Structure formats: structure tokens, C-alpha cells
mmCIF file with all atom_site columns, C-alpha atoms in Angstrom:
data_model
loop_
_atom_site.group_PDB
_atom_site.id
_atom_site.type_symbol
_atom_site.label_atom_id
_atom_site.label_alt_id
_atom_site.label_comp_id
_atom_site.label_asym_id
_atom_site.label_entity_id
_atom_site.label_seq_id
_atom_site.pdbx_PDB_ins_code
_atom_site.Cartn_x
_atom_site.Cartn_y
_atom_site.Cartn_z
_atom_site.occupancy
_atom_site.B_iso_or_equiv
_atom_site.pdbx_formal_charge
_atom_site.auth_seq_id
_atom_site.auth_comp_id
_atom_site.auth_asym_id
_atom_site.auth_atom_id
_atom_site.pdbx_PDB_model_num
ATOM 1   C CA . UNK A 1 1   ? 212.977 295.540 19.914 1.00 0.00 ? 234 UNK A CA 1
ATOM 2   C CA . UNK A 1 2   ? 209.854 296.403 22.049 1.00 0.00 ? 235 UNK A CA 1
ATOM 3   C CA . UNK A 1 3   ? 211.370 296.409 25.232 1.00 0.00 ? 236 UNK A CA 1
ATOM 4   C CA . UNK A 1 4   ? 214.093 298.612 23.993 1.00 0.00 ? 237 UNK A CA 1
ATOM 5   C CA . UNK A 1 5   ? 211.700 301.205 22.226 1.00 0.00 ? 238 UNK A CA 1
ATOM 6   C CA . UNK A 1 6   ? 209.589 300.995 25.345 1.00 0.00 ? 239 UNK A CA 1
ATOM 7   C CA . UNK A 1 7   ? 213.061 302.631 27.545 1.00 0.00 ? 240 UNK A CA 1
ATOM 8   C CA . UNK A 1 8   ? 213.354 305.178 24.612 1.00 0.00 ? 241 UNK A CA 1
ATOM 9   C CA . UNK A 1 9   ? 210.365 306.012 24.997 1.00 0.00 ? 242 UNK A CA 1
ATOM 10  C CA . UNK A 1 10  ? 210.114 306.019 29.175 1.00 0.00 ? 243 UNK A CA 1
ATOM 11  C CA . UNK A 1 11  ? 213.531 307.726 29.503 1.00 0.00 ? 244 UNK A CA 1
ATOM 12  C CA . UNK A 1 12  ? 211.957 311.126 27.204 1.00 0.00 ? 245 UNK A CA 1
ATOM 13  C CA . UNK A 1 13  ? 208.607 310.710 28.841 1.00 0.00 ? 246 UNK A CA 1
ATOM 14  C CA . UNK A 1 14  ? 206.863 310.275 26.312 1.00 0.00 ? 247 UNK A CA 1
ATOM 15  C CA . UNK A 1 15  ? 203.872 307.673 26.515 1.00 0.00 ? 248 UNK A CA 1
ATOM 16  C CA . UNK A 1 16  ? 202.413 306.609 22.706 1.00 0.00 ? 249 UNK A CA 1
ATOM 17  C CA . UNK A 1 17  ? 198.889 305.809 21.561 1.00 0.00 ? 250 UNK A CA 1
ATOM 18  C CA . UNK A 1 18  ? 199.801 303.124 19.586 1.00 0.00 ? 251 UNK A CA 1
ATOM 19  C CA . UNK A 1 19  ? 197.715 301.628 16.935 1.00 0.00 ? 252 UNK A CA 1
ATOM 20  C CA . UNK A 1 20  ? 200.174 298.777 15.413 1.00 0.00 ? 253 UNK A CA 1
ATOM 21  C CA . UNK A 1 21  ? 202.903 296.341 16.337 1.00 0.00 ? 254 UNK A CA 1
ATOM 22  C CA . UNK A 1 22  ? 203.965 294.023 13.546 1.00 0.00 ? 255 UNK A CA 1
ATOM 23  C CA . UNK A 1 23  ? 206.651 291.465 13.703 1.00 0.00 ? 256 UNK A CA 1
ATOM 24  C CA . UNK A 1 24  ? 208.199 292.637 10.089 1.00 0.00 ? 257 UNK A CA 1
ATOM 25  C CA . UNK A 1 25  ? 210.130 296.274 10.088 1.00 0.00 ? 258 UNK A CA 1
ATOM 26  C CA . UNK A 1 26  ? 209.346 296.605 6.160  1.00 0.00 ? 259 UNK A CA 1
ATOM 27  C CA . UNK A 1 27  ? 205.524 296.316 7.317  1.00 0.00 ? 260 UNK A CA 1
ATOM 28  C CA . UNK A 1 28  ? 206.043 299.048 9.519  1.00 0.00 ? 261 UNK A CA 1
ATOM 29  C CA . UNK A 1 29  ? 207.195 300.991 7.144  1.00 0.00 ? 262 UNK A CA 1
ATOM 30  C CA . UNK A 1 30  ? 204.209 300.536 4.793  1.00 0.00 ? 263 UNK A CA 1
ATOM 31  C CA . UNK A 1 31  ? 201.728 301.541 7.158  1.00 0.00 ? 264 UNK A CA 1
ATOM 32  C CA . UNK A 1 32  ? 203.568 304.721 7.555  1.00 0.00 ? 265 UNK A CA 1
ATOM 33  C CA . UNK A 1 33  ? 204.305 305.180 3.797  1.00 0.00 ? 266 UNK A CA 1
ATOM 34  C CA . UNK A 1 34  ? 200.290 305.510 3.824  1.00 0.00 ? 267 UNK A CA 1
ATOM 35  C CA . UNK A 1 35  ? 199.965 307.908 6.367  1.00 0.00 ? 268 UNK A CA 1
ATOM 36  C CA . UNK A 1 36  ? 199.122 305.059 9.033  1.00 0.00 ? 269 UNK A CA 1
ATOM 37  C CA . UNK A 1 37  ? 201.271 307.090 11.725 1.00 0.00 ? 270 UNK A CA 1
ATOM 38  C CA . UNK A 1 38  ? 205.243 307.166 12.964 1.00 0.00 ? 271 UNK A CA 1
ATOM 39  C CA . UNK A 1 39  ? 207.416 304.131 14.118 1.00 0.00 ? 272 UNK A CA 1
ATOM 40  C CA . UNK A 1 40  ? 210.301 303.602 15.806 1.00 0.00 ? 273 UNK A CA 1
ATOM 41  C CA . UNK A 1 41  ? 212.315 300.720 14.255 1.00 0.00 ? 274 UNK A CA 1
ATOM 42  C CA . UNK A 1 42  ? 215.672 299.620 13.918 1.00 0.00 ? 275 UNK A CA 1
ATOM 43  C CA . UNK A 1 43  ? 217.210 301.628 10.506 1.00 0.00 ? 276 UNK A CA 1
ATOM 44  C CA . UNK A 1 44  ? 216.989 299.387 7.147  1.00 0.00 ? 277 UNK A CA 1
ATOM 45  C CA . UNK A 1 45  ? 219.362 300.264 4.419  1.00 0.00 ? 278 UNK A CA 1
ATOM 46  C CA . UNK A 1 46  ? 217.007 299.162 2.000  1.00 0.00 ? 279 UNK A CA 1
ATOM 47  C CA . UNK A 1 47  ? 214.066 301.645 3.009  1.00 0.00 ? 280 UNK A CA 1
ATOM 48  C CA . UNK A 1 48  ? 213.645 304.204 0.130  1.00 0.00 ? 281 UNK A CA 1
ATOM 49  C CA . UNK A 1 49  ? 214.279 308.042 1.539  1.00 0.00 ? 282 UNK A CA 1
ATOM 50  C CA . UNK A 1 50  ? 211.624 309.145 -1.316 1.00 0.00 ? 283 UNK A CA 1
ATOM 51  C CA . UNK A 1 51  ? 208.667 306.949 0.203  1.00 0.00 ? 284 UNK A CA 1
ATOM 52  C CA . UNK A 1 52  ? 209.515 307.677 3.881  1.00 0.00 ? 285 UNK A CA 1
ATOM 53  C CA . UNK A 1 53  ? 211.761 309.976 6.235  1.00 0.00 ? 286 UNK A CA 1
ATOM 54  C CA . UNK A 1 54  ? 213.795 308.551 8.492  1.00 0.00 ? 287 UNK A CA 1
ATOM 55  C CA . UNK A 1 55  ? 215.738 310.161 11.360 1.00 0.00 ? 288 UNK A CA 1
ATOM 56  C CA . UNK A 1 56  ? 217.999 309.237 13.662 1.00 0.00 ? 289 UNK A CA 1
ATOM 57  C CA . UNK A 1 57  ? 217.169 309.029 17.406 1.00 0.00 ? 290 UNK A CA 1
ATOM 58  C CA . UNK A 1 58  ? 219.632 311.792 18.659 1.00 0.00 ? 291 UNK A CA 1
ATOM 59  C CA . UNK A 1 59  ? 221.013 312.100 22.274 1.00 0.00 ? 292 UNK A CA 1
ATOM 60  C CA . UNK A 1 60  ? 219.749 308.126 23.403 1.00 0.00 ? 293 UNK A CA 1
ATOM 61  C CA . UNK A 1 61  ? 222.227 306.571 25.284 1.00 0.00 ? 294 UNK A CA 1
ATOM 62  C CA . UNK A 1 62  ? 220.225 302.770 25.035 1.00 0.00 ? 295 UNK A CA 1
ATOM 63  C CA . UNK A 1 63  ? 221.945 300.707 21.922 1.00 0.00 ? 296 UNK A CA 1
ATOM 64  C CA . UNK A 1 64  ? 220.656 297.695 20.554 1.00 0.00 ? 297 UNK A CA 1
ATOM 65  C CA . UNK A 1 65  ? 223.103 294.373 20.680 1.00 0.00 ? 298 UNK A CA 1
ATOM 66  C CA . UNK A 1 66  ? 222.975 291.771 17.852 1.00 0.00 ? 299 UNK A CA 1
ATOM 67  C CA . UNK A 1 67  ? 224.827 288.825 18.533 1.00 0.00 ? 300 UNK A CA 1
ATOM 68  C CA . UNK A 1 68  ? 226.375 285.934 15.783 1.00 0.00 ? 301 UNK A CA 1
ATOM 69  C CA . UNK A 1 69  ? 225.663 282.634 17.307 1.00 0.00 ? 302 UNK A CA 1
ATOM 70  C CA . UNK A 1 70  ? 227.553 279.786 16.242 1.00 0.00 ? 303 UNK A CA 1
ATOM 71  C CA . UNK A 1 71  ? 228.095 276.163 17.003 1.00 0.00 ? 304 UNK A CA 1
ATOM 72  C CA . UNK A 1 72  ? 230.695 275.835 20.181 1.00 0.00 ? 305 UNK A CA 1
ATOM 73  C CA . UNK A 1 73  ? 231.655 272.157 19.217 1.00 0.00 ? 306 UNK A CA 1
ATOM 74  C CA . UNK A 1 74  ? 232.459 270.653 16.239 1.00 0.00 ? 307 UNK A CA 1
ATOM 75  C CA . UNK A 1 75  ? 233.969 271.342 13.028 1.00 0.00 ? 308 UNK A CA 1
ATOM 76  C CA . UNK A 1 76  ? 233.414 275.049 11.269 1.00 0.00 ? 309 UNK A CA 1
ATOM 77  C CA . UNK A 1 77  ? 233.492 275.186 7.397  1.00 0.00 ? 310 UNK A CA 1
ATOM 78  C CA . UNK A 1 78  ? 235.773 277.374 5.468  1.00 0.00 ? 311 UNK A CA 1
ATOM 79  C CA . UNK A 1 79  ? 233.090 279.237 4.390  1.00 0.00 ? 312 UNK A CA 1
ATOM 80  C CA . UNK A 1 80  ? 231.413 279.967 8.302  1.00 0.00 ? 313 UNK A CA 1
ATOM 81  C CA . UNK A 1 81  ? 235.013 280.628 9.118  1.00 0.00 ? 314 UNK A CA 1
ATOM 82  C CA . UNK A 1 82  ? 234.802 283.884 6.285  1.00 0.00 ? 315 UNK A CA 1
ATOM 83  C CA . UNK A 1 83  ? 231.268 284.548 7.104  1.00 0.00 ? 316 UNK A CA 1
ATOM 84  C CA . UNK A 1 84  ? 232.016 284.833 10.531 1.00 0.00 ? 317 UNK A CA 1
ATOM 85  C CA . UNK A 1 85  ? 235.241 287.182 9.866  1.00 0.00 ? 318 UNK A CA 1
ATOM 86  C CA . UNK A 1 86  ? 232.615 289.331 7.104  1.00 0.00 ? 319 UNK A CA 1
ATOM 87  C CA . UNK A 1 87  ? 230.162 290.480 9.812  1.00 0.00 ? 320 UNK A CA 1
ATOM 88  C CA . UNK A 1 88  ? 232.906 291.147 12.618 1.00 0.00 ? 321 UNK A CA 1
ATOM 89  C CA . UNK A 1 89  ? 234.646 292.999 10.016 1.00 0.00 ? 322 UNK A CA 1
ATOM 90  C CA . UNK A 1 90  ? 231.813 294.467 8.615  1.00 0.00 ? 323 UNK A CA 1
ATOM 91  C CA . UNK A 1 91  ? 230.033 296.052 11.251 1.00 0.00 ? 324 UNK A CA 1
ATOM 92  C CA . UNK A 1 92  ? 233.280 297.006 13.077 1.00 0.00 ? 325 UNK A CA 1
ATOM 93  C CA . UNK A 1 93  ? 233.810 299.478 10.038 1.00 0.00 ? 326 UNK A CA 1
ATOM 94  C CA . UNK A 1 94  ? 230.050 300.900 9.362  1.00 0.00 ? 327 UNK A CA 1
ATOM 95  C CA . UNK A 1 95  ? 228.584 300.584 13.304 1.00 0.00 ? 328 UNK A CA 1
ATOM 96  C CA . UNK A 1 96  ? 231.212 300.287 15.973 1.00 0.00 ? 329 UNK A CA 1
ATOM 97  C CA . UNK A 1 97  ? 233.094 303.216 14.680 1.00 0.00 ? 330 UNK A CA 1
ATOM 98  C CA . UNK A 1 98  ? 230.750 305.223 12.999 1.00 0.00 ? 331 UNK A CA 1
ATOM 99  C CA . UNK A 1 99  ? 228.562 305.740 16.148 1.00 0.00 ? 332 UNK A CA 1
ATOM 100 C CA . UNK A 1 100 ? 225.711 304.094 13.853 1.00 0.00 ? 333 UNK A CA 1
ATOM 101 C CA . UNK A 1 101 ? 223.179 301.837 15.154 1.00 0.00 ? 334 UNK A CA 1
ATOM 102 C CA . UNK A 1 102 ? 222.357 298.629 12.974 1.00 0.00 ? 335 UNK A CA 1
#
């Protein structure tokens, strides 16, 4: 995620102090629950609106690409099969469409 905040950043001019970079996104969050600063992270579903605001990044043409790797050879379970058809499905409906970055 660095190098993509890092064009965010460059393409509104905008160079940071920055105090913190942590591998985890809920740790992140903590330190700005207590008033440890802003971050720009990739949006969790599970962060509580009451304990932190989060806003959308408005007007930035850079998206983020997550990518399902599977095995190329060999046989796929039932189950991988489903999962596989789950996410596609999945984020086609509440990303892809919805203009909504995971």
C-alpha cells in the first residue's frame, strides 16, 4: 500500500511528516483512535464509525488491485471452485460497480 499512498499523496502535493508505518491496518487505526494523528489506509468494514471517521479519498484516479492467486496445475476442490466464484462474485457486486475501493 505504501507505494500507492505515496502517488496519492505526490499527485495532490502534499508531502507528510509522518510519525508511524505499521504493517497491520487495525493498528493504524488505534493510534489514531488515540489522537496519534491521520492515516491513509485501505477502508475496513469492520472499523467502528463511533471510534474513528473515515472518509473517502474523493477525485483520485490511482485504484488499488487485489488479485486471487490460485494453483495453475492440478486438481481444484469443489469447495476452491465456490470460493473462487464467491469473491469474483462478490466484489463484482460491492467494488467493481459501486465505484468502491476494497
Amino acid at each position: 500500500m505504501r507505494p500507492l499512498i505515496d502517488q496519492i499523496l505526490s499527485a495532490a502535493h502534499v508531502q507528510p511528516k509522518v510519525a508511524y508505518e505499521v504493517e497491520e491496518d487495525h493498528t493504524m487505526a488505534g493510534f489514531v483512535r488515540y489522537n496519534m494523528g491521520v492515516a491513509l489506509m485501505p477502508y475496513l468494514p469492520l472499523l467502528n464509525p463511533e471510534r474513528v471517521q473515515i472518509k473517502h479519498l474523493a477525485d483520485q484516479p490511482l485504484q488499488h488491485q487485489i488479485y486471487l492467486v490460485v494453483r495453475r496445475s492440478g486438481f481444484i476442490t469443489p469447495a476452491v471452485h465456490r470460493f473462487q466464484e464467491f469473491i469474483r462474485s462478490y466484489c463484482w457486486q460491492h467494488y467493481t460497480n459501486q465505484e468502491r475501493s476494497i
